[in-house]
Amino acid sequence: MASRSGRVTATDVAREAGVSQTTVSYVLNDAPHQKISESTRRKVLDAVAKLGYQPSAAARALRLGRSELVLMLLPDVPVGDSLATLVELLGDELERHRLSLITRRTQHAPVSSLWRELMPAAVLTSLGVSAEDMAGMRAAGIPVVSVEIDAATHPLGLPIHQTLIGRMQVERLAATGHTRIGYAAPRQPRLRDFLEPRLAGVRAACAELGLEAPAVLDVPLDAAAAAAAADQWHSAVPAVTGVCAYNDETAFALLAGMRRVGLSAPGDLAVIGVDNDKLAPFAVPPLTTIDNNLDILAGRVARLIVGSIADDTVSAAPQSVPVSLVVRESA
Amino acid sequence: MASRSGRVTATDVAREAGVSQTTVSYVLNDAPHQKISESTRRKVLDAVAKLGYQPSAAARALRLGRSELVLMLLPDVPVGDSLATLVELLGDELERHRLSLITRRTQHAPVSSLWRELMPAAVLTSLGVSAEDMAGMRAAGIPVVSVEIDAATHPLGLPIHQTLIGRMQVERLAATGHTRIGYAAPRQPRLRDFLEPRLAGVRAACAELGLEAPAVLDVPLDAAAAAAAADQWHSAVPAVTGVCAYNDETAFALLAGMRRVGLSAPGDLAVIGVDNDKLAPFAVPPLTTIDNNLDILAGRVARLIVGSIADDTVSAAPQSVPVSLVVRESA
DNA sequence: TTGTAAGCGTTATCAC
DNA sequence: GTGATAACGCTTACAA
């Protein structure tokens, strides 16, 4: 029976089981250093089941000084397919550990007020979190895992090798005989932070393979504009014959643009995307792309989080996440 | 200065401002029935700013009996593009009201333990939440907003007119001269609950327009399989000339399948999707589709939630969400 | 107008 | 082995 409010509390369970509330807590938390007799344990568990008791997350958080929430700070970019997928996968993964994922845009509220308020069990950052905030969180004992673009500056984070992605795109194009490479960049300035490392990888790979620097053009998500870019690449001298697209979305736009000016892939212009979008197999022609294996990343990040919550030692070995080439027909 | 833990509490602010902790609370909560002198208010706010005080969500939740979390219960289907978008938009919208959206799969944990544990400010349900859970939540005073498929059974929810979507698809095809309609259904049995009302709408519209019942075929996300379906429709007697796809994804697969067997849209087979996927303009040919205006839905749901948290009167007027036809070239 | 004090439901430190 | 008891940080009658 509930005390006076509608809620069933540990005290109610204690009363029902004929033990003290303390004992209930011991049983439920699997006795840190306590020995609970089997009979008591039974009585308590029975009472719990009978009353349908659920501990209050708020009370627990207040007492422990940290909640079971994982705060994910998102950069202020339009969340694309792949980031959305990562969030979803991560949420599922964390759910298995009784953790709830909360996402917040970095810009909407000062980051510091956010973590102070929520006392999250861990914080996941990607971009745009200030060094002070980082330090503050760490000082407060909150494990911070950063899924960063640039592995070098964040040695404790889990890197997505954006640079590697760019490299792999070029390598594929080079392997299929292309020597003059184009890069289809999205227009939104907001994406700059994501774009740059990928483009850097492309540039580096071109240099290493002895190719000319990539011809970078804006390819907005608009067929007409994409057509202009396609045309420009095609009629350059020497002509660009292979294009790395920032992502699959951009690749789709480019393919549509090419169609408008009578160009086809991979004959006139080979196109390779990034993300392995669900629709990539249905592009015309089916889109060759780089899969960043977000499911694997999600699993690793989740494990890293769970681990750093358990151990205080943030031994977060920054394992790089595999990235794979998916060959279809466009490149 | 923090008491002894690292945290800055309202008591610290009080000390700094030279007032009682109560006064701090009054000032910060904008004085329900209190009159605070301007000078005190200033002192408090200054101290808050100086110390960087942030109230503890846990303590507040414990005291108030409810947190500032909004729990969204998701059906156990692979979260597709459109549901993911809804979640994202909703999260952004709720963030503006200082609410945090938490998503959970209905199946992973018993629903009752979830809400009892989190004491959410509101719960958002879509499918697969039992009547008992509903009743339990309502009894506990938690506003429940259901974004349901079937408006009739959930008069307090906010309906997405899935049925209307199906209707509109057929109407477009009929308007462009098609009399024999096909329906491209996804294979996953998990999607049944979403599929059925749409298909029902298609059936109803066919009947009302005096057309034959739709020829329903499975169109999995596989070009080869989709090709078989396309062929079957095309060679039926009388031939199916217009197909409603379950969603844009299915439509993409179908278009790819058609290409394999030398069929083209809309000439041989007109295709109309649902979702207005970002990539729909880049389909070959550009995909005609139904936009379910999730941004509008998200806004309404958010307002409904915020409203029902404020008022206790769940006057949730179930306003239906507009759905619009986006004409491109495929149908 | 401001302060005192009683909880909200846990966990954890002691006694027994 | 088990049980009082004191926080955790906040809101809100009730006093002053």
PDB file of C-alpha atoms in Angstrom, chain B residues 57-258:
ATOM      1  CA  ALA B  57      16.933  18.497 -11.796  1.00  0.00           C
ATOM      2  CA  ALA B  58      16.984  15.477  -9.522  1.00  0.00           C
ATOM      3  CA  ALA B  59      16.126  17.388  -6.382  1.00  0.00           C
ATOM      4  CA  ARG B  60      13.411  19.295  -8.117  1.00  0.00           C
ATOM      5  CA  ALA B  61      11.962  16.133  -9.573  1.00  0.00           C
ATOM      6  CA  LEU B  62      12.033  14.404  -6.239  1.00  0.00           C
ATOM      7  CA  ARG B  63      10.288  17.265  -4.549  1.00  0.00           C
ATOM      8  CA  LEU B  64       7.734  17.886  -7.285  1.00  0.00           C
ATOM      9  CA  GLY B  65       7.019  14.271  -7.979  1.00  0.00           C
ATOM     10  CA  ARG B  66       7.725  14.679 -11.633  1.00  0.00           C
ATOM     11  CA  SER B  67      10.782  15.255 -13.749  1.00  0.00           C
ATOM     12  CA  GLU B  68      11.211  17.417 -16.797  1.00  0.00           C
ATOM     13  CA  LEU B  69      11.566  14.443 -19.032  1.00  0.00           C
ATOM     14  CA  VAL B  70       9.158  13.508 -21.750  1.00  0.00           C
ATOM     15  CA  LEU B  71       9.077   9.811 -22.385  1.00  0.00           C
ATOM     16  CA  MET B  72       8.374   8.709 -25.925  1.00  0.00           C
ATOM     17  CA  LEU B  73       7.454   5.077 -26.269  1.00  0.00           C
ATOM     18  CA  LEU B  74       8.363   3.760 -29.665  1.00  0.00           C
ATOM     19  CA  PRO B  75       6.919   0.698 -31.248  1.00  0.00           C
ATOM     20  CA  ASP B  76       9.408  -2.015 -31.878  1.00  0.00           C
ATOM     21  CA  VAL B  77       9.827  -1.342 -35.560  1.00  0.00           C
ATOM     22  CA  PRO B  78      13.001  -0.380 -37.307  1.00  0.00           C
ATOM     23  CA  VAL B  79      12.799   3.376 -36.905  1.00  0.00           C
ATOM     24  CA  GLY B  80      12.583   4.660 -40.409  1.00  0.00           C
ATOM     25  CA  ASP B  81      13.467   8.004 -41.783  1.00  0.00           C
ATOM     26  CA  SER B  82      10.172   9.615 -41.012  1.00  0.00           C
ATOM     27  CA  LEU B  83       9.869   8.442 -37.430  1.00  0.00           C
ATOM     28  CA  ALA B  84      13.470   9.453 -36.824  1.00  0.00           C
ATOM     29  CA  THR B  85      12.705  12.875 -38.195  1.00  0.00           C
ATOM     30  CA  LEU B  86       9.690  13.184 -35.965  1.00  0.00           C
ATOM     31  CA  VAL B  87      11.773  12.285 -32.943  1.00  0.00           C
ATOM     32  CA  GLU B  88      14.366  14.833 -33.879  1.00  0.00           C
ATOM     33  CA  LEU B  89      11.916  17.635 -34.530  1.00  0.00           C
ATOM     34  CA  LEU B  90      10.054  16.854 -31.370  1.00  0.00           C
ATOM     35  CA  GLY B  91      13.216  16.869 -29.344  1.00  0.00           C
ATOM     36  CA  ASP B  92      14.122  20.290 -30.680  1.00  0.00           C
ATOM     37  CA  GLU B  93      10.677  21.612 -30.017  1.00  0.00           C
ATOM     38  CA  LEU B  94      10.542  20.313 -26.453  1.00  0.00           C
ATOM     39  CA  GLU B  95      14.014  21.598 -25.787  1.00  0.00           C
ATOM     40  CA  ARG B  96      12.614  25.081 -26.144  1.00  0.00           C
ATOM     41  CA  HIS B  97      10.404  24.386 -23.178  1.00  0.00           C
ATOM     42  CA  ARG B  98      13.232  22.995 -21.103  1.00  0.00           C
ATOM     43  CA  LEU B  99      11.947  19.496 -21.550  1.00  0.00           C
ATOM     44  CA  SER B 100      14.124  16.576 -22.520  1.00  0.00           C
ATOM     45  CA  LEU B 101      12.860  13.898 -24.815  1.00  0.00           C
ATOM     46  CA  ILE B 102      13.725  10.322 -23.993  1.00  0.00           C
ATOM     47  CA  THR B 103      12.840   7.533 -26.362  1.00  0.00           C
ATOM     48  CA  ARG B 104      12.363   3.951 -25.366  1.00  0.00           C
ATOM     49  CA  ARG B 105      11.315   0.916 -27.277  1.00  0.00           C
ATOM     50  CA  THR B 106       8.130  -0.494 -25.959  1.00  0.00           C
ATOM     51  CA  GLN B 107       9.475  -3.967 -25.945  1.00  0.00           C
ATOM     52  CA  HIS B 108      12.802  -3.608 -24.207  1.00  0.00           C
ATOM     53  CA  ALA B 109      11.448  -2.923 -20.764  1.00  0.00           C
ATOM     54  CA  PRO B 110       8.040  -3.200 -19.239  1.00  0.00           C
ATOM     55  CA  VAL B 111       6.440   0.146 -19.854  1.00  0.00           C
ATOM     56  CA  SER B 112       5.184   0.473 -16.308  1.00  0.00           C
ATOM     57  CA  SER B 113       8.608   0.278 -14.748  1.00  0.00           C
ATOM     58  CA  LEU B 114       9.739   2.975 -17.107  1.00  0.00           C
ATOM     59  CA  TRP B 115       7.326   5.685 -16.197  1.00  0.00           C
ATOM     60  CA  ARG B 116       7.270   4.825 -12.546  1.00  0.00           C
ATOM     61  CA  GLU B 117      10.995   5.175 -12.495  1.00  0.00           C
ATOM     62  CA  LEU B 118      11.364   8.367 -14.485  1.00  0.00           C
ATOM     63  CA  MET B 119       8.251  10.201 -13.370  1.00  0.00           C
ATOM     64  CA  PRO B 120       8.105  11.930 -16.728  1.00  0.00           C
ATOM     65  CA  ALA B 121       6.307  15.214 -17.188  1.00  0.00           C
ATOM     66  CA  ALA B 122       4.419  13.573 -20.004  1.00  0.00           C
ATOM     67  CA  VAL B 123       4.371  10.396 -22.018  1.00  0.00           C
ATOM     68  CA  LEU B 124       4.065  10.095 -25.736  1.00  0.00           C
ATOM     69  CA  THR B 125       2.787   6.830 -27.056  1.00  0.00           C
ATOM     70  CA  SER B 126       2.379   5.615 -30.544  1.00  0.00           C
ATOM     71  CA  LEU B 127       1.626   1.923 -30.699  1.00  0.00           C
ATOM     72  CA  GLY B 128       1.737  -1.112 -28.519  1.00  0.00           C
ATOM     73  CA  VAL B 129       1.089   0.416 -25.130  1.00  0.00           C
ATOM     74  CA  SER B 130      -1.407  -1.568 -23.150  1.00  0.00           C
ATOM     75  CA  ALA B 131      -4.621  -0.090 -21.836  1.00  0.00           C
ATOM     76  CA  GLU B 132      -3.530  -0.842 -18.288  1.00  0.00           C
ATOM     77  CA  ASP B 133      -0.371   1.142 -18.706  1.00  0.00           C
ATOM     78  CA  MET B 134      -2.371   3.989 -20.153  1.00  0.00           C
ATOM     79  CA  ALA B 135      -4.728   3.903 -17.234  1.00  0.00           C
ATOM     80  CA  GLY B 136      -1.883   3.640 -14.776  1.00  0.00           C
ATOM     81  CA  MET B 137      -0.152   6.674 -16.165  1.00  0.00           C
ATOM     82  CA  ARG B 138      -3.311   8.701 -16.229  1.00  0.00           C
ATOM     83  CA  ALA B 139      -4.076   7.642 -12.688  1.00  0.00           C
ATOM     84  CA  ALA B 140      -0.643   8.812 -11.672  1.00  0.00           C
ATOM     85  CA  GLY B 141      -1.495  12.161 -13.183  1.00  0.00           C
ATOM     86  CA  ILE B 142       0.898  11.869 -16.086  1.00  0.00           C
ATOM     87  CA  PRO B 143      -0.452  13.450 -19.254  1.00  0.00           C
ATOM     88  CA  VAL B 144      -0.441  10.916 -22.031  1.00  0.00           C
ATOM     89  CA  VAL B 145      -0.447  12.069 -25.600  1.00  0.00           C
ATOM     90  CA  SER B 146      -0.848   9.431 -28.205  1.00  0.00           C
ATOM     91  CA  VAL B 147       0.306   9.878 -31.717  1.00  0.00           C
ATOM     92  CA  GLU B 148      -1.825   7.130 -33.000  1.00  0.00           C
ATOM     93  CA  ILE B 149      -2.485   5.470 -36.233  1.00  0.00           C
ATOM     94  CA  ASP B 150      -6.125   5.037 -35.617  1.00  0.00           C
ATOM     95  CA  ALA B 151      -7.776   8.201 -34.452  1.00  0.00           C
ATOM     96  CA  ALA B 152     -11.032   6.527 -33.557  1.00  0.00           C
ATOM     97  CA  THR B 153      -9.749   4.362 -30.740  1.00  0.00           C
ATOM     98  CA  HIS B 154      -7.744   7.109 -29.136  1.00  0.00           C
ATOM     99  CA  PRO B 155      -9.930  10.169 -29.025  1.00  0.00           C
ATOM    100  CA  LEU B 156      -7.450  12.113 -26.950  1.00  0.00           C
ATOM    101  CA  GLY B 157      -4.529  11.501 -29.222  1.00  0.00           C
ATOM    102  CA  LEU B 158      -3.232  13.401 -32.138  1.00  0.00           C
ATOM    103  CA  PRO B 159      -4.001  11.398 -35.224  1.00  0.00           C
ATOM    104  CA  ILE B 160      -1.819  11.042 -38.214  1.00  0.00           C
ATOM    105  CA  HIS B 161      -4.283  10.299 -40.893  1.00  0.00           C
ATOM    106  CA  GLN B 162      -2.609   7.282 -42.337  1.00  0.00           C
ATOM    107  CA  THR B 163      -5.863   6.434 -43.953  1.00  0.00           C
ATOM    108  CA  LEU B 164      -5.977   9.810 -45.614  1.00  0.00           C
ATOM    109  CA  ILE B 165      -2.507   9.235 -46.959  1.00  0.00           C
ATOM    110  CA  GLY B 166      -3.656   6.128 -48.767  1.00  0.00           C
ATOM    111  CA  ARG B 167      -6.644   7.972 -50.123  1.00  0.00           C
ATOM    112  CA  MET B 168      -4.571  10.800 -51.471  1.00  0.00           C
ATOM    113  CA  GLN B 169      -2.288   8.419 -53.257  1.00  0.00           C
ATOM    114  CA  VAL B 170      -5.171   6.835 -55.072  1.00  0.00           C
ATOM    115  CA  GLU B 171      -6.773  10.160 -55.848  1.00  0.00           C
ATOM    116  CA  ARG B 172      -3.616  11.365 -57.518  1.00  0.00           C
ATOM    117  CA  LEU B 173      -3.379   8.236 -59.625  1.00  0.00           C
ATOM    118  CA  ALA B 174      -7.036   8.393 -60.535  1.00  0.00           C
ATOM    119  CA  ALA B 175      -6.711  12.049 -61.453  1.00  0.00           C
ATOM    120  CA  THR B 176      -3.968  11.201 -63.892  1.00  0.00           C
ATOM    121  CA  GLY B 177      -6.107   8.596 -65.580  1.00  0.00           C
ATOM    122  CA  HIS B 178      -5.180   5.351 -63.858  1.00  0.00           C
ATOM    123  CA  THR B 179      -7.948   2.896 -63.228  1.00  0.00           C
ATOM    124  CA  ARG B 180      -6.145  -0.244 -62.155  1.00  0.00           C
ATOM    125  CA  ILE B 181      -4.175   0.408 -58.993  1.00  0.00           C
ATOM    126  CA  GLY B 182      -1.379  -1.597 -57.353  1.00  0.00           C
ATOM    127  CA  TYR B 183      -0.063  -1.376 -53.822  1.00  0.00           C
ATOM    128  CA  ALA B 184       3.599  -1.951 -53.035  1.00  0.00           C
ATOM    129  CA  ALA B 185       3.775  -3.289 -49.492  1.00  0.00           C
ATOM    130  CA  PRO B 186       6.946  -3.658 -47.462  1.00  0.00           C
ATOM    131  CA  ARG B 187       7.826  -7.175 -46.456  1.00  0.00           C
ATOM    132  CA  GLN B 188       8.568  -6.665 -42.759  1.00  0.00           C
ATOM    133  CA  PRO B 189       5.696  -8.004 -40.721  1.00  0.00           C
ATOM    134  CA  ARG B 190       6.648  -5.508 -38.027  1.00  0.00           C
ATOM    135  CA  LEU B 191       5.351  -2.722 -40.166  1.00  0.00           C
ATOM    136  CA  ARG B 192       1.904  -4.242 -40.367  1.00  0.00           C
ATOM    137  CA  ASP B 193       0.392  -1.825 -37.917  1.00  0.00           C
ATOM    138  CA  PHE B 194       1.533   1.079 -40.012  1.00  0.00           C
ATOM    139  CA  LEU B 195       0.778  -0.546 -43.293  1.00  0.00           C
ATOM    140  CA  GLU B 196      -2.778  -1.541 -42.637  1.00  0.00           C
ATOM    141  CA  PRO B 197      -4.410   1.832 -42.198  1.00  0.00           C
ATOM    142  CA  ARG B 198      -2.659   3.161 -45.269  1.00  0.00           C
ATOM    143  CA  LEU B 199      -3.756   0.203 -47.283  1.00  0.00           C
ATOM    144  CA  ALA B 200      -7.256   0.583 -45.891  1.00  0.00           C
ATOM    145  CA  GLY B 201      -7.282   4.130 -47.179  1.00  0.00           C
ATOM    146  CA  VAL B 202      -6.203   2.919 -50.584  1.00  0.00           C
ATOM    147  CA  ARG B 203      -8.923   0.288 -50.625  1.00  0.00           C
ATOM    148  CA  ALA B 204     -11.574   2.739 -49.537  1.00  0.00           C
ATOM    149  CA  ALA B 205     -10.593   5.273 -52.137  1.00  0.00           C
ATOM    150  CA  CYS B 206     -10.592   2.662 -54.884  1.00  0.00           C
ATOM    151  CA  ALA B 207     -14.039   1.564 -53.863  1.00  0.00           C
ATOM    152  CA  GLU B 208     -15.377   5.085 -53.746  1.00  0.00           C
ATOM    153  CA  LEU B 209     -13.969   5.938 -57.119  1.00  0.00           C
ATOM    154  CA  GLY B 210     -15.442   2.813 -58.607  1.00  0.00           C
ATOM    155  CA  LEU B 211     -12.063   1.247 -59.269  1.00  0.00           C
ATOM    156  CA  GLU B 212     -11.149  -2.368 -58.857  1.00  0.00           C
ATOM    157  CA  ALA B 213      -9.582  -3.326 -55.528  1.00  0.00           C
ATOM    158  CA  PRO B 214      -5.842  -2.632 -55.465  1.00  0.00           C
ATOM    159  CA  ALA B 215      -3.455  -5.410 -56.471  1.00  0.00           C
ATOM    160  CA  VAL B 216      -1.250  -5.725 -53.427  1.00  0.00           C
ATOM    161  CA  LEU B 217       2.238  -7.132 -53.846  1.00  0.00           C
ATOM    162  CA  ASP B 218       5.240  -7.367 -51.558  1.00  0.00           C
ATOM    163  CA  VAL B 219       8.043  -5.089 -52.634  1.00  0.00           C
ATOM    164  CA  PRO B 220      11.041  -5.709 -50.405  1.00  0.00           C
ATOM    165  CA  LEU B 221      14.013  -3.383 -50.445  1.00  0.00           C
ATOM    166  CA  ASP B 222      15.705  -5.350 -53.162  1.00  0.00           C
ATOM    167  CA  ALA B 223      15.773  -4.430 -56.807  1.00  0.00           C
ATOM    168  CA  ALA B 224      15.506  -7.967 -58.108  1.00  0.00           C
ATOM    169  CA  ALA B 225      12.465  -8.773 -56.037  1.00  0.00           C
ATOM    170  CA  ALA B 226      10.945  -5.436 -56.874  1.00  0.00           C
ATOM    171  CA  ALA B 227      11.507  -6.171 -60.552  1.00  0.00           C
ATOM    172  CA  ALA B 228       9.394  -9.292 -60.267  1.00  0.00           C
ATOM    173  CA  ALA B 229       6.570  -7.329 -58.714  1.00  0.00           C
ATOM    174  CA  ALA B 230       6.797  -4.649 -61.377  1.00  0.00           C
ATOM    175  CA  ASP B 231       6.632  -7.249 -64.063  1.00  0.00           C
ATOM    176  CA  GLN B 232       3.653  -8.901 -62.471  1.00  0.00           C
ATOM    177  CA  TRP B 233       1.710  -5.659 -62.323  1.00  0.00           C
ATOM    178  CA  HIS B 234       2.638  -4.701 -65.827  1.00  0.00           C
ATOM    179  CA  SER B 235       1.636  -7.985 -67.370  1.00  0.00           C
ATOM    180  CA  ALA B 236      -1.584  -8.397 -65.433  1.00  0.00           C
ATOM    181  CA  VAL B 237      -4.826  -8.249 -67.430  1.00  0.00           C
ATOM    182  CA  PRO B 238      -5.979  -5.621 -67.239  1.00  0.00           C
ATOM    183  CA  ALA B 239      -2.577  -4.164 -66.513  1.00  0.00           C
ATOM    184  CA  VAL B 240      -1.924  -2.220 -63.351  1.00  0.00           C
ATOM    185  CA  THR B 241      -0.759   1.214 -64.451  1.00  0.00           C
ATOM    186  CA  GLY B 242      -0.384   3.058 -61.181  1.00  0.00           C
ATOM    187  CA  VAL B 243       1.163   1.908 -57.920  1.00  0.00           C
ATOM    188  CA  CYS B 244       0.936   3.355 -54.450  1.00  0.00           C
ATOM    189  CA  ALA B 245       4.103   2.558 -52.532  1.00  0.00           C
ATOM    190  CA  TYR B 246       4.052   2.147 -48.776  1.00  0.00           C
ATOM    191  CA  ASN B 247       6.730   4.812 -48.523  1.00  0.00           C
ATOM    192  CA  ASP B 248       9.422   6.498 -50.547  1.00  0.00           C
ATOM    193  CA  GLU B 249      11.922   3.814 -49.721  1.00  0.00           C
ATOM    194  CA  THR B 250       9.693   1.178 -51.225  1.00  0.00           C
ATOM    195  CA  ALA B 251       9.065   3.476 -54.154  1.00  0.00           C
ATOM    196  CA  PHE B 252      12.809   3.766 -54.791  1.00  0.00           C
ATOM    197  CA  ALA B 253      13.129   0.013 -54.739  1.00  0.00           C
ATOM    198  CA  LEU B 254      10.241  -0.338 -57.113  1.00  0.00           C
ATOM    199  CA  LEU B 255      11.656   2.206 -59.533  1.00  0.00           C
ATOM    200  CA  ALA B 256      14.950   0.327 -59.455  1.00  0.00           C
ATOM    201  CA  GLY B 257      13.130  -2.928 -60.109  1.00  0.00           C
ATOM    202  CA  MET B 258      11.210  -1.432 -62.989  1.00  0.00           C
TER     203      MET B 258
END
